Amino acid sequence: MRSFSLPDFVRTHRRTLIVIVGIALIPLIYAGSLIWSNEDPTHRLDHINAAIVNSDQAATPATTSDGEPAEAVDLGATLTEKLVDSTESNNFSWHEMSAEEAQSELESGKVLAVLDIPEGFSAAAVSAGGDNPLDAAIARLSITTNDGANIIVGNIASTVGTTVADELAAEVSDEYLRNVYVGFTDIHESVSEAADGATELNDGAEQARTGSGELVVGLSQLREGGLTLADGSATLADGASQVDAGVQQLNTGLATANSGAQELSTGAATANAGAQQLNTGAATANTGAQELSAKLAEASSGAQALSAGAASANSGAQQLSAGLAELNAQTSALPTKLSELSTGVSAVSGGATALSEGATTLATGSRTVADGAESLSTGADQAYAGAQQLSTGATELASGTSQLSSGLDSLLANYDSLTDEQRKQTLGELAAGGQTLDSGAGTLSASAATLAGDEAQGTGLAGLQAGIAQVASGATSAADGADTLQAKSSELATGAGQAADGVSTLSDKLDELVTAVSTASTGATDLASGTQSLADGASTLASGTQQLSTGASTLATGTQALADGTSTLATGTQSLADGASSLATGRQTLADGASTLAQSTPKLASGASDLSSGATTLADGTADAESGGTELNEGITQLADGSRTLADGLDDGVADIPSYTDAQADHLAGVTSAPVEITKTRLNEVPAYGYGLAPYFMTLGLWVGALAFYLMFPPLRERLVLGRQPAIVVAVRSFAPGALLGAVQSLLMLTIVRFGLGLEPADMLGLVALALLTSVTFVAVNQAFNALLGPPGRFLALIMIVLQLSSAGGTYPVETAPAFFQLIHSWLPLNYAVTAFRSLVAGGSIGIGEAYGMLTVWLVAALTLTTLSIVLKRRRHRLTPARPEAVGARELAPSI
C-alpha cells in the first residue's frame, strides 16, 4: 500500500481542488465586495460634483448691533466661498457655474445637484431688521437634483441643502437677535435712567412728605398760638371793658370833685380866718413847690429815658420790617427796650409821687385848683373816650384773632381734602382776619393818640398838663380850704400812682400785643409806623414833662404870691368848708372807680400775658411752617426733576421699543422663525424610493436570468460545431435560443413590474428596447464565458455579478465607492444598463446612448469570443480521433 503524498494528491486532483477553493471563496467575494463598495459612502460625498449658482448681490442692513454705520452683507458670496472651499468629506464637491451651465451639467449627469442662490437673497436675509416689519422677507435657496441620475443623491442633496439653510438661518437669526439684545441694552439704559429718576422722585416725595408734615405741625402750632392769642385778646377786651367802667366811675368822681371844688372855691373866697395859717402854708407850699420842681426834673429825666426806649423800640420795629428772619433777635432785644420804657414810666410814677408830695405841701390850697380840676376833668373825659376806642379796638382784635384761629382750624382739619381753589379761599379768609387784626391795632394806636391829646388844642393828657399848669399859675388865689384839698390831693396822688402803674402795665402789654399782632398779620410796616408814633409820643411826653417842670417853677413863684392873697383866701374859707363835703363825696366815688380799675388791671395783665404767649407760639409755628414749606419746596423741586428724568428715560425706552400690529407681528414672527428656506426640486422626480432601485434590480435580474439559462443548457450545439457551417453562423445559431429566452425574460419582467407592481416608467418603449438589448447582451456574455471556459466560465459569471453590483452605483453614486470600483465601473455592461434604466424610468437621457453603445460592444465581443471558442473546438476535434459512441452521446444533449 502506497503512502499518502500531498504533492501527488494536488497534482492528481488539481482541477477539483481549484473548483472547491473557488466555490468556497464565493461568499467571501460577494460579502467582501459588497461591504467594501458600501463601506462609508456618506464620508466620500466630496467625490460627487455639485454646482452652485450665485445670482445674489450685497445688501446693507437697516440697523447694526453696535450702533456703527452698517456694512454691506453679501451672504451669497460668503456661502459660495464657504462651499467651494470646503474640504469636508461629507459635503459635495461644489463648483461655481452659471445657471445655463449648471442646468446642462445636471441634465447630463456630470453634476448631481445644483444649489441656486437667487438675486436679492442677502436683502431678504437682513430685511427683518428694517423699519417696516411688513417688508421682512424670507431668504430662499433652491437645490435641484435629478432622480434620473440617482435618487439617493436627491435625498442627500436635500439634506445638504437643509443643513446649509439651517446654518444660514442660524447666522441670520444670530445677527437679528444680536440687534434685539442690543436694543434690550438700550432699553435697559433708558429704564435705568428712568429708575434713577424714579429714585429721585421717591426721594423728593419723601422729602416733600417730611416737609409737609413739618408744615402741618407748624400750622398746628400756629393754630394753637392763634387760639391762645384769641383767648388773650378776649381777656384783654374784658379787662379793657372793666377799665372803661372804672374810668367812668373815675369821671363821675372827678365831676363830683369838681362840684365840691367849686363850692370850696366859693367858701375859700370868704375864708379869711385862716389867712395867717395860709400864709404859713404858703411858705410851706413854696418849699413843696421847690421840691416839686426838683421831682419834676427827675420826671423829665425819666421821660427822656422813655423817649430813648421808644426810639429803641422804633429801631427794633424797623428791623422787624426789614425781614422776618431777624424777628427772634429783635424780639429778644425788645424786652430790654421795654425795660427801659418801664424805667421811664417808673420815673414818671416817681415824679407823680413827688407831685403828690408837692401837692401835700400845696395843701394850703389855691383857689385856682378848681379851674385846674375842671381842666383835669375835661382831660379825663377825653381819656374816657380814648379808653372806649381802646375797648372797641380790643374787641375787633379779639374778633380778628378768633377768625384767624377758626380759619387755621379749618385749614388744618381739611388741608388734605381741599382743592387748590378752596385753599386759596381759606388763605384769603386768613388774610381778612389779619386785616381785622391790623384794623384793631390801628384803632388801638388811634386811641393811644387820643389819650395823649394835643397841646395846641388842649385835649387829652396834653390838656391835662395845661390844666395842671393853670392850677400852678392860679395857686395865688387858693382858698383857706387847702388843708382839705391837701388830703384829697394825697389821695389823688395815690390814685394817680396806681393809674400810672396800670398805664405802665397797659403800655407794656400793648407793646407786646402790637408785636404779636404785627407778627401774626405780617404787618411789620404798620408796626414800624406805630413804634414811630410811640417814639414821637414819648418825645412829646418828655417835652410835656419839661413844661411841667417849668410850671412847677412857676408854681414856686406863685406860692410866693400866695401869701399876698391871704385876705382873699380868708374870705372863701367858709365856702371851702362847704365844698369840702362835696369833695369828700367825690373822693369816695373816685376811690371806688380806682378800686374797680385796680381789680381790672390784673385781668388785663393776664390777658396780655396770654396774648404774648400765644404770639410766641404763633411765631414758633410760623418758623416751623416756613422751614417745612422750604423743605416741601425743595422736595417738590426734586420731585419735578425726578419726574422729568423718569419721563425722559421712559420716552427713550419707548423710542427703543418697537410697536407692531398683529399683522406685522405675525409676519415678522414667520420670517424670523425661519429666516432662510430652501426649495428642493427634483428633475425627473419619481414618486417612490422603489423607482430609484428598480433599474438596479431589473438589470441584476436579467444577468441572473442569462446565467441560469446556461446552467441548464450548453452554450454551443455540438452538431453544428462539428458541421461544416462557418463558425460565426454556428455561434449565432447557438446564441439564438438563449437570446430568445432572454427577450421573453425581459418582456415578462417589465410586464409584471409595470402592471403588477404599478411602476410607471417615463419611457416605456425605450425601456423595453433597452431591456431587450441588455437581456440578449447578458445572454451573449454568459454564452461566451461558458463556451470559451466551460464550468470556470459559469464561475466567472458569478464573480461578474458581485463586481457589477459593487461598482454599479445602484444605491449611492459610484463616486462614493472606493477607487477600484470606480475604475471597473466604466468597463462592465451592467453598470451602463443601470444608468440608462434610471433615465428611462425617471426621465431624462443620462447614459442611454452610452448604454446602447457599450452593450452593443459587449454583445459583439461576446459573439466574437463564442465564435473563437467554436474555432478552437473544431481544431481540437480534428486533432482528436472521433469515437462513434461519444458522437452519439453528444447528439442526445438538449438542443433547440
mmCIF file of C-alpha atoms in Angstrom, residues 403-590:
data_model
loop_
_atom_site.group_PDB
_atom_site.id
_atom_site.type_symbol
_atom_site.label_atom_id
_atom_site.label_comp_id
_atom_site.label_asym_id
_atom_site.label_seq_id
_atom_site.Cartn_x
_atom_site.Cartn_y
_atom_site.Cartn_z
ATOM 1 C CA GLN A 403 -61.479 134.449 62.848
ATOM 2 C CA LEU A 404 -57.794 133.676 62.274
ATOM 3 C CA SER A 405 -57.955 130.755 64.729
ATOM 4 C CA SER A 406 -61.124 129.420 63.091
ATOM 5 C CA GLY A 407 -59.543 129.644 59.640
ATOM 6 C CA LEU A 408 -56.448 127.832 60.851
ATOM 7 C CA ASP A 409 -58.601 125.098 62.438
ATOM 8 C CA SER A 410 -60.476 124.648 59.169
ATOM 9 C CA LEU A 411 -57.294 124.659 57.111
ATOM 10 C CA LEU A 412 -55.598 122.076 59.305
ATOM 11 C CA ALA A 413 -58.658 119.825 59.520
ATOM 12 C CA ASN A 414 -59.369 119.839 55.778
ATOM 13 C CA TYR A 415 -55.943 120.551 54.280
ATOM 14 C CA ASP A 416 -55.549 117.161 52.535
ATOM 15 C CA SER A 417 -59.107 117.172 51.165
ATOM 16 C CA LEU A 418 -59.224 120.814 49.991
ATOM 17 C CA THR A 419 -58.723 121.768 46.373
ATOM 18 C CA ASP A 420 -56.266 124.472 45.398
ATOM 19 C CA GLU A 421 -59.187 126.937 44.985
ATOM 20 C CA GLN A 422 -60.529 126.140 48.434
ATOM 21 C CA ARG A 423 -57.076 126.550 49.925
ATOM 22 C CA LYS A 424 -56.798 129.971 48.273
ATOM 23 C CA GLN A 425 -60.221 130.923 49.680
ATOM 24 C CA THR A 426 -59.203 129.804 53.190
ATOM 25 C CA LEU A 427 -55.942 131.715 52.939
ATOM 26 C CA GLY A 428 -57.968 134.742 51.825
ATOM 27 C CA GLU A 429 -60.093 134.429 54.943
ATOM 28 C CA LEU A 430 -56.903 134.254 56.990
ATOM 29 C CA ALA A 431 -55.706 137.419 55.230
ATOM 30 C CA ALA A 432 -59.047 139.076 56.092
ATOM 31 C CA GLY A 433 -58.517 138.040 59.700
ATOM 32 C CA GLY A 434 -55.063 139.579 59.544
ATOM 33 C CA GLN A 435 -56.572 142.774 58.145
ATOM 34 C CA THR A 436 -59.039 142.809 61.035
ATOM 35 C CA LEU A 437 -56.127 142.467 63.438
ATOM 36 C CA ASP A 438 -54.425 145.305 61.580
ATOM 37 C CA SER A 439 -57.552 147.444 61.891
ATOM 38 C CA GLY A 440 -57.783 146.665 65.627
ATOM 39 C CA ALA A 441 -54.156 147.608 66.050
ATOM 40 C CA GLY A 442 -54.810 150.849 64.173
ATOM 41 C CA THR A 443 -57.746 151.596 66.438
ATOM 42 C CA LEU A 444 -55.573 150.948 69.473
ATOM 43 C CA SER A 445 -52.927 153.279 68.039
ATOM 44 C CA ALA A 446 -55.554 155.980 67.382
ATOM 45 C CA SER A 447 -56.887 155.521 70.904
ATOM 46 C CA ALA A 448 -53.404 155.953 72.297
ATOM 47 C CA ALA A 449 -53.029 159.145 70.242
ATOM 48 C CA THR A 450 -56.388 160.400 71.519
ATOM 49 C CA LEU A 451 -55.392 159.590 75.068
ATOM 50 C CA ALA A 452 -52.125 161.522 74.558
ATOM 51 C CA GLY A 453 -54.067 164.538 73.248
ATOM 52 C CA ASP A 454 -52.758 167.713 71.565
ATOM 53 C CA GLU A 455 -51.058 170.565 73.423
ATOM 54 C CA ALA A 456 -52.193 173.240 70.956
ATOM 55 C CA GLN A 457 -55.846 172.167 71.213
ATOM 56 C CA GLY A 458 -55.618 171.449 74.918
ATOM 57 C CA THR A 459 -57.012 167.838 74.575
ATOM 58 C CA GLY A 460 -56.072 164.563 76.304
ATOM 59 C CA LEU A 461 -53.130 164.301 78.556
ATOM 60 C CA ALA A 462 -51.675 167.442 76.987
ATOM 61 C CA GLY A 463 -54.783 169.366 78.062
ATOM 62 C CA LEU A 464 -54.499 167.804 81.480
ATOM 63 C CA GLN A 465 -50.905 169.060 81.677
ATOM 64 C CA ALA A 466 -52.103 172.538 80.678
ATOM 65 C CA GLY A 467 -54.761 172.355 83.392
ATOM 66 C CA ILE A 468 -52.131 171.458 85.892
ATOM 67 C CA ALA A 469 -50.124 174.482 84.706
ATOM 68 C CA GLN A 470 -53.240 176.606 85.232
ATOM 69 C CA VAL A 471 -53.594 175.153 88.701
ATOM 70 C CA ALA A 472 -49.941 176.103 89.349
ATOM 71 C CA SER A 473 -50.381 179.629 87.982
ATOM 72 C CA GLY A 474 -53.643 180.155 89.848
ATOM 73 C CA ALA A 475 -52.361 178.881 93.112
ATOM 74 C CA THR A 476 -52.180 182.549 94.280
ATOM 75 C CA SER A 477 -55.957 182.517 94.563
ATOM 76 C CA ALA A 478 -56.151 179.293 96.603
ATOM 77 C CA ALA A 479 -58.728 179.304 99.410
ATOM 78 C CA ASP A 480 -58.436 178.583 103.072
ATOM 79 C CA GLY A 481 -59.690 175.039 102.404
ATOM 80 C CA ALA A 482 -56.215 173.942 101.300
ATOM 81 C CA ASP A 483 -56.000 171.559 104.225
ATOM 82 C CA THR A 484 -58.943 169.595 102.909
ATOM 83 C CA LEU A 485 -57.547 169.775 99.375
ATOM 84 C CA GLN A 486 -54.263 168.504 100.752
ATOM 85 C CA ALA A 487 -55.927 165.259 101.875
ATOM 86 C CA LYS A 488 -57.744 164.928 98.552
ATOM 87 C CA SER A 489 -54.567 165.705 96.688
ATOM 88 C CA SER A 490 -52.779 162.987 98.615
ATOM 89 C CA GLU A 491 -55.469 160.519 97.749
ATOM 90 C CA LEU A 492 -55.445 161.835 94.222
ATOM 91 C CA ALA A 493 -51.668 161.335 94.054
ATOM 92 C CA THR A 494 -52.167 157.795 95.318
ATOM 93 C CA GLY A 495 -54.769 157.134 92.647
ATOM 94 C CA ALA A 496 -52.529 158.737 90.065
ATOM 95 C CA GLY A 497 -49.703 156.424 91.132
ATOM 96 C CA GLN A 498 -51.997 153.421 90.744
ATOM 97 C CA ALA A 499 -53.163 154.747 87.438
ATOM 98 C CA ALA A 500 -49.537 155.230 86.419
ATOM 99 C CA ASP A 501 -48.835 151.625 87.376
ATOM 100 C CA GLY A 502 -51.839 150.449 85.356
ATOM 101 C CA VAL A 503 -50.854 152.637 82.461
ATOM 102 C CA SER A 504 -47.301 151.267 82.667
ATOM 103 C CA THR A 505 -48.584 147.692 82.686
ATOM 104 C CA LEU A 506 -51.060 148.517 79.946
ATOM 105 C CA SER A 507 -48.271 150.101 77.906
ATOM 106 C CA ASP A 508 -46.096 147.027 78.355
ATOM 107 C CA LYS A 509 -48.886 144.667 77.300
ATOM 108 C CA LEU A 510 -49.975 146.921 74.493
ATOM 109 C CA ASP A 511 -46.398 146.823 73.150
ATOM 110 C CA GLU A 512 -46.419 143.016 73.380
ATOM 111 C CA LEU A 513 -49.883 142.949 71.829
ATOM 112 C CA VAL A 514 -48.761 145.154 68.939
ATOM 113 C CA THR A 515 -45.665 142.955 68.494
ATOM 114 C CA ALA A 516 -47.712 139.715 68.493
ATOM 115 C CA VAL A 517 -50.437 141.093 66.249
ATOM 116 C CA SER A 518 -47.858 142.535 63.873
ATOM 117 C CA THR A 519 -46.080 139.143 63.775
ATOM 118 C CA ALA A 520 -49.349 137.250 63.163
ATOM 119 C CA SER A 521 -50.565 139.554 60.380
ATOM 120 C CA THR A 522 -47.092 140.088 58.914
ATOM 121 C CA GLY A 523 -47.817 143.856 59.270
ATOM 122 C CA ALA A 524 -44.252 144.778 60.019
ATOM 123 C CA THR A 525 -44.700 148.094 58.224
ATOM 124 C CA ASP A 526 -47.661 149.125 60.370
ATOM 125 C CA LEU A 527 -45.747 148.120 63.478
ATOM 126 C CA ALA A 528 -42.850 150.294 62.423
ATOM 127 C CA SER A 529 -45.263 153.204 61.904
ATOM 128 C CA GLY A 530 -46.826 152.598 65.332
ATOM 129 C CA THR A 531 -43.496 152.480 67.088
ATOM 130 C CA GLN A 532 -42.559 155.705 65.291
ATOM 131 C CA SER A 533 -45.738 157.275 66.678
ATOM 132 C CA LEU A 534 -44.829 155.840 70.079
ATOM 133 C CA ALA A 535 -41.393 157.393 69.840
ATOM 134 C CA ASP A 536 -42.966 160.720 68.839
ATOM 135 C CA GLY A 537 -45.411 160.428 71.745
ATOM 136 C CA ALA A 538 -42.582 159.644 74.124
ATOM 137 C CA SER A 539 -40.764 162.685 72.830
ATOM 138 C CA THR A 540 -43.909 164.764 73.317
ATOM 139 C CA LEU A 541 -44.243 163.312 76.819
ATOM 140 C CA ALA A 542 -40.672 164.327 77.569
ATOM 141 C CA SER A 543 -41.431 167.818 76.276
ATOM 142 C CA GLY A 544 -44.588 167.977 78.364
ATOM 143 C CA THR A 545 -42.697 166.811 81.373
ATOM 144 C CA GLN A 546 -40.236 169.616 80.766
ATOM 145 C CA GLN A 547 -43.151 172.044 80.583
ATOM 146 C CA LEU A 548 -44.491 170.536 83.796
ATOM 147 C CA SER A 549 -41.124 171.156 85.399
ATOM 148 C CA THR A 550 -41.301 174.747 84.152
ATOM 149 C CA GLY A 551 -44.803 175.010 85.534
ATOM 150 C CA ALA A 552 -43.526 173.748 88.849
ATOM 151 C CA SER A 553 -41.036 176.564 88.866
ATOM 152 C CA THR A 554 -43.879 178.938 88.117
ATOM 153 C CA LEU A 555 -45.783 177.260 90.927
ATOM 154 C CA ALA A 556 -42.895 178.002 93.255
ATOM 155 C CA THR A 557 -43.077 181.610 92.176
ATOM 156 C CA GLY A 558 -46.847 181.573 92.660
ATOM 157 C CA THR A 559 -46.591 180.308 96.183
ATOM 158 C CA GLN A 560 -44.675 183.403 96.988
ATOM 159 C CA ALA A 561 -47.641 185.379 95.751
ATOM 160 C CA LEU A 562 -49.923 183.103 97.741
ATOM 161 C CA ALA A 563 -49.073 184.909 100.911
ATOM 162 C CA ASP A 564 -50.166 188.106 99.338
ATOM 163 C CA GLY A 565 -53.620 186.725 98.656
ATOM 164 C CA THR A 566 -54.381 185.501 102.110
ATOM 165 C CA SER A 567 -57.040 188.092 102.599
ATOM 166 C CA THR A 568 -58.998 186.745 99.668
ATOM 167 C CA LEU A 569 -58.356 183.175 100.894
ATOM 168 C CA ALA A 570 -59.760 184.034 104.317
ATOM 169 C CA THR A 571 -62.932 185.305 102.716
ATOM 170 C CA GLY A 572 -63.575 181.965 100.928
ATOM 171 C CA THR A 573 -62.732 179.704 103.825
ATOM 172 C CA GLN A 574 -66.348 179.061 104.746
ATOM 173 C CA SER A 575 -67.229 178.228 101.163
ATOM 174 C CA LEU A 576 -64.227 175.932 101.082
ATOM 175 C CA ALA A 577 -65.533 174.124 104.148
ATOM 176 C CA ASP A 578 -68.893 173.631 102.442
ATOM 177 C CA GLY A 579 -67.239 172.340 99.323
ATOM 178 C CA ALA A 580 -65.049 170.015 101.309
ATOM 179 C CA SER A 581 -68.055 167.835 101.997
ATOM 180 C CA SER A 582 -68.821 167.563 98.317
ATOM 181 C CA LEU A 583 -65.176 166.933 97.606
ATOM 182 C CA ALA A 584 -65.185 164.122 100.163
ATOM 183 C CA THR A 585 -68.149 162.577 98.387
ATOM 184 C CA GLY A 586 -66.384 162.827 95.040
ATOM 185 C CA ARG A 587 -63.255 161.443 96.515
ATOM 186 C CA GLN A 588 -65.143 158.351 97.646
ATOM 187 C CA THR A 589 -66.557 157.920 94.174
ATOM 188 C CA LEU A 590 -63.050 158.369 92.778
#
